[in-house]
Amino acid sequence: MLDAKVAELLNAQVNKEFYSAYLYLDFSNFYTDNGLEGFANWYKIQAQEERDHALLFMKYLQNNGHKVTLDAIDKPDKELKELADPLHGGYEHEQLVTSLIHSIYEAADNVKDFRTMQFLDWFVKEQGEEETNAEGLIKKYDLFGSDPRALYMLDNELGGRVYSAPSLVL
């Protein structure tokens, strides 16, 4: 049986992950509107990953006898004007998600819920990768974004990203 507080935080995370997907779809749309289909592709795949993360949290709750409650998903609130805005917004958002995962982990640790901690271990590792990737995009853009030819090449590189489902098994 899951602790009530842990279950509440896990359920809230479902909504946060769906929000993340919305946010990244908004970023994808921004880049499409600005003619950068590779950047748009990168964030569209990022949105797919976030949706799958939400589904993993849902399945974990269900496998542990808890009903999932889906809340309304907020409209993305990042103001996007410059081409680098989604990159910085994405990095900030990944840092927020990391803090949310850590809060759930801490709550599980407080009640010695080792199964939930083990489940969250994958997300802790995943968030490290997400922050590294987001920061890497900023560094690449800072290096190449002001040169149209280099930006074109970076856009092509990002267009080559393909989706692969998470490897976490419940």
mmCIF file of C-alpha atoms in Angstrom:
data_model
loop_
_atom_site.group_PDB
_atom_site.id
_atom_site.type_symbol
_atom_site.label_atom_id
_atom_site.label_comp_id
_atom_site.label_asym_id
_atom_site.label_seq_id
_atom_site.Cartn_x
_atom_site.Cartn_y
_atom_site.Cartn_z
ATOM 1 C CA MET A 1 0.000 0.000 0.000
ATOM 2 C CA LEU A 2 1.299 3.407 -0.907
ATOM 3 C CA ASP A 3 1.459 6.106 1.719
ATOM 4 C CA ALA A 4 -1.304 8.695 1.087
ATOM 5 C CA LYS A 5 1.173 11.600 0.740
ATOM 6 C CA VAL A 6 3.393 9.631 -1.665
ATOM 7 C CA ALA A 7 0.363 8.620 -3.741
ATOM 8 C CA GLU A 8 -0.810 12.244 -3.843
ATOM 9 C CA LEU A 9 2.593 13.442 -5.061
ATOM 10 C CA LEU A 10 2.801 10.669 -7.672
ATOM 11 C CA ASN A 11 -0.667 11.568 -8.938
ATOM 12 C CA ALA A 12 0.252 15.249 -9.114
ATOM 13 C CA GLN A 13 3.338 14.266 -11.122
ATOM 14 C CA VAL A 14 1.089 12.684 -13.758
ATOM 15 C CA ASN A 15 -0.371 16.123 -14.419
ATOM 16 C CA LYS A 16 3.070 17.781 -14.346
ATOM 17 C CA GLU A 17 4.355 15.344 -16.973
ATOM 18 C CA PHE A 18 1.360 16.030 -19.233
ATOM 19 C CA TYR A 19 1.998 19.755 -18.740
ATOM 20 C CA SER A 20 5.607 19.165 -19.787
ATOM 21 C CA ALA A 21 4.345 17.546 -22.984
ATOM 22 C CA TYR A 22 2.108 20.566 -23.665
ATOM 23 C CA LEU A 23 4.989 22.932 -23.012
ATOM 24 C CA TYR A 24 7.269 21.095 -25.430
ATOM 25 C CA LEU A 25 4.540 20.980 -28.075
ATOM 26 C CA ASP A 26 4.284 24.749 -27.689
ATOM 27 C CA PHE A 27 8.051 25.002 -28.215
ATOM 28 C CA SER A 28 7.746 22.754 -31.270
ATOM 29 C CA ASN A 29 5.030 24.990 -32.714
ATOM 30 C CA PHE A 30 7.179 28.069 -32.095
ATOM 31 C CA TYR A 31 10.061 26.565 -34.056
ATOM 32 C CA THR A 32 7.769 25.406 -36.859
ATOM 33 C CA ASP A 33 6.428 28.964 -37.117
ATOM 34 C CA ASN A 34 10.029 30.174 -37.384
ATOM 35 C CA GLY A 35 11.053 27.693 -40.084
ATOM 36 C CA LEU A 36 13.272 25.520 -37.891
ATOM 37 C CA GLU A 37 11.769 22.079 -38.450
ATOM 38 C CA GLY A 38 14.698 20.276 -36.804
ATOM 39 C CA PHE A 39 14.239 22.184 -33.552
ATOM 40 C CA ALA A 40 10.497 21.546 -33.860
ATOM 41 C CA ASN A 41 11.162 17.831 -34.283
ATOM 42 C CA TRP A 42 13.428 17.748 -31.241
ATOM 43 C CA TYR A 43 10.731 19.253 -29.020
ATOM 44 C CA LYS A 44 7.949 17.139 -30.536
ATOM 45 C CA ILE A 45 9.904 14.035 -29.548
ATOM 46 C CA GLN A 46 10.529 15.584 -26.148
ATOM 47 C CA ALA A 47 6.744 15.954 -25.782
ATOM 48 C CA GLN A 48 6.279 12.263 -26.609
ATOM 49 C CA GLU A 49 8.767 11.325 -23.897
ATOM 50 C CA GLU A 50 6.953 13.455 -21.328
ATOM 51 C CA ARG A 51 3.610 11.913 -22.247
ATOM 52 C CA ASP A 52 5.133 8.466 -21.745
ATOM 53 C CA HIS A 53 6.515 9.533 -18.382
ATOM 54 C CA ALA A 54 2.974 10.498 -17.334
ATOM 55 C CA LEU A 55 1.723 7.089 -18.440
ATOM 56 C CA LEU A 56 4.447 5.381 -16.411
ATOM 57 C CA PHE A 57 3.399 7.262 -13.280
ATOM 58 C CA MET A 58 -0.227 6.366 -13.974
ATOM 59 C CA LYS A 59 0.603 2.675 -14.392
ATOM 60 C CA TYR A 60 2.669 2.662 -11.203
ATOM 61 C CA LEU A 61 -0.233 4.127 -9.238
ATOM 62 C CA GLN A 62 -2.675 1.654 -10.766
ATOM 63 C CA ASN A 63 -0.328 -1.287 -10.105
ATOM 64 C CA ASN A 64 -0.321 -0.214 -6.472
ATOM 65 C CA GLY A 65 -4.092 -0.026 -6.120
ATOM 66 C CA HIS A 66 -4.516 3.730 -6.449
ATOM 67 C CA LYS A 67 -7.035 5.517 -8.601
ATOM 68 C CA VAL A 68 -5.505 8.093 -10.935
ATOM 69 C CA THR A 69 -7.126 11.509 -10.961
ATOM 70 C CA LEU A 70 -6.467 13.588 -14.059
ATOM 71 C CA ASP A 71 -6.558 17.331 -13.495
ATOM 72 C CA ALA A 72 -6.813 20.109 -16.073
ATOM 73 C CA ILE A 73 -3.559 20.802 -17.858
ATOM 74 C CA ASP A 74 -2.453 24.414 -17.686
ATOM 75 C CA LYS A 75 -1.722 26.346 -20.852
ATOM 76 C CA PRO A 76 2.044 26.752 -21.398
ATOM 77 C CA ASP A 77 3.116 30.059 -19.888
ATOM 78 C CA LYS A 78 6.557 30.682 -21.360
ATOM 79 C CA GLU A 79 6.865 33.826 -23.469
ATOM 80 C CA LEU A 80 8.617 32.902 -26.702
ATOM 81 C CA LYS A 81 10.096 35.757 -28.728
ATOM 82 C CA GLU A 82 13.721 34.890 -29.479
ATOM 83 C CA LEU A 83 14.904 31.606 -30.980
ATOM 84 C CA ALA A 84 16.779 30.754 -27.793
ATOM 85 C CA ASP A 85 13.752 31.297 -25.509
ATOM 86 C CA PRO A 86 12.455 27.702 -25.718
ATOM 87 C CA LEU A 87 15.953 26.364 -25.056
ATOM 88 C CA HIS A 88 16.301 28.352 -21.847
ATOM 89 C CA GLY A 89 12.685 27.665 -20.881
ATOM 90 C CA GLY A 90 13.222 23.947 -21.444
ATOM 91 C CA TYR A 91 16.313 23.868 -19.252
ATOM 92 C CA GLU A 92 14.520 25.744 -16.447
ATOM 93 C CA HIS A 93 11.567 23.405 -16.758
ATOM 94 C CA GLU A 94 13.736 20.296 -16.543
ATOM 95 C CA GLN A 95 15.314 21.687 -13.368
ATOM 96 C CA LEU A 96 11.805 22.142 -11.942
ATOM 97 C CA VAL A 97 10.817 18.583 -12.857
ATOM 98 C CA THR A 98 14.004 17.298 -11.221
ATOM 99 C CA SER A 99 13.045 19.094 -8.007
ATOM 100 C CA LEU A 100 9.550 17.556 -8.158
ATOM 101 C CA ILE A 101 10.960 14.044 -8.599
ATOM 102 C CA HIS A 102 13.335 14.647 -5.691
ATOM 103 C CA SER A 103 10.404 15.757 -3.511
ATOM 104 C CA ILE A 104 8.512 12.543 -4.257
ATOM 105 C CA TYR A 105 11.662 10.526 -3.577
ATOM 106 C CA GLU A 106 12.154 12.290 -0.250
ATOM 107 C CA ALA A 107 8.528 11.629 0.761
ATOM 108 C CA ALA A 108 8.941 7.944 -0.151
ATOM 109 C CA ASP A 109 12.195 7.772 1.819
ATOM 110 C CA ASN A 110 10.527 9.335 4.868
ATOM 111 C CA VAL A 111 8.030 6.441 5.018
ATOM 112 C CA LYS A 112 10.582 3.811 3.945
ATOM 113 C CA ASP A 113 8.720 3.104 0.695
ATOM 114 C CA PHE A 114 11.604 1.344 -1.004
ATOM 115 C CA ARG A 115 9.519 0.142 -3.952
ATOM 116 C CA THR A 116 8.566 3.707 -4.896
ATOM 117 C CA MET A 117 12.149 4.831 -4.391
ATOM 118 C CA GLN A 118 13.301 2.091 -6.755
ATOM 119 C CA PHE A 119 10.655 3.151 -9.292
ATOM 120 C CA LEU A 120 11.842 6.749 -9.009
ATOM 121 C CA ASP A 121 15.511 5.797 -9.454
ATOM 122 C CA TRP A 122 14.913 5.600 -13.213
ATOM 123 C CA PHE A 123 13.379 9.093 -13.231
ATOM 124 C CA VAL A 124 16.267 10.521 -11.187
ATOM 125 C CA LYS A 125 18.692 9.194 -13.806
ATOM 126 C CA GLU A 126 16.421 10.350 -16.641
ATOM 127 C CA GLN A 127 16.267 13.868 -15.224
ATOM 128 C CA GLY A 128 20.049 14.029 -15.137
ATOM 129 C CA GLU A 129 20.048 13.192 -18.851
ATOM 130 C CA GLU A 130 17.249 15.676 -19.559
ATOM 131 C CA GLU A 131 19.105 18.533 -17.874
ATOM 132 C CA THR A 132 22.345 17.627 -19.665
ATOM 133 C CA ASN A 133 20.566 17.544 -23.042
ATOM 134 C CA ALA A 134 18.776 20.848 -22.414
ATOM 135 C CA GLU A 135 21.991 22.535 -21.319
ATOM 136 C CA GLY A 136 23.799 21.063 -24.340
ATOM 137 C CA LEU A 137 21.230 22.564 -26.698
ATOM 138 C CA ILE A 138 21.825 25.985 -25.170
ATOM 139 C CA LYS A 139 25.593 25.612 -25.579
ATOM 140 C CA LYS A 140 25.254 24.538 -29.205
ATOM 141 C CA TYR A 141 22.876 27.384 -29.966
ATOM 142 C CA ASP A 142 25.190 29.876 -28.256
ATOM 143 C CA LEU A 143 28.076 28.611 -30.390
ATOM 144 C CA PHE A 144 26.293 28.332 -33.736
ATOM 145 C CA GLY A 145 22.974 30.196 -33.578
ATOM 146 C CA SER A 146 24.268 33.534 -34.834
ATOM 147 C CA ASP A 147 25.693 32.010 -38.027
ATOM 148 C CA PRO A 148 22.874 31.148 -40.477
ATOM 149 C CA ARG A 149 24.807 28.281 -42.070
ATOM 150 C CA ALA A 150 25.732 26.770 -38.718
ATOM 151 C CA LEU A 151 22.157 27.233 -37.477
ATOM 152 C CA TYR A 152 20.967 25.395 -40.590
ATOM 153 C CA MET A 153 23.346 22.510 -39.825
ATOM 154 C CA LEU A 154 22.251 22.405 -36.172
ATOM 155 C CA ASP A 155 18.619 22.387 -37.274
ATOM 156 C CA ASN A 156 19.371 19.436 -39.573
ATOM 157 C CA GLU A 157 21.107 17.609 -36.723
ATOM 158 C CA LEU A 158 18.106 18.083 -34.439
ATOM 159 C CA GLY A 159 15.809 16.943 -37.237
ATOM 160 C CA GLY A 160 17.517 13.551 -37.125
ATOM 161 C CA ARG A 161 16.325 12.778 -33.604
ATOM 162 C CA VAL A 162 13.961 9.819 -33.483
ATOM 163 C CA TYR A 163 11.617 8.709 -30.761
ATOM 164 C CA SER A 164 12.357 5.700 -28.604
ATOM 165 C CA ALA A 165 10.032 4.605 -25.828
ATOM 166 C CA PRO A 166 11.307 4.638 -22.238
ATOM 167 C CA SER A 167 13.069 1.502 -21.116
ATOM 168 C CA LEU A 168 11.519 1.394 -17.636
ATOM 169 C CA VAL A 169 9.628 -1.836 -17.014
ATOM 170 C CA LEU A 170 6.937 -1.861 -14.348
#
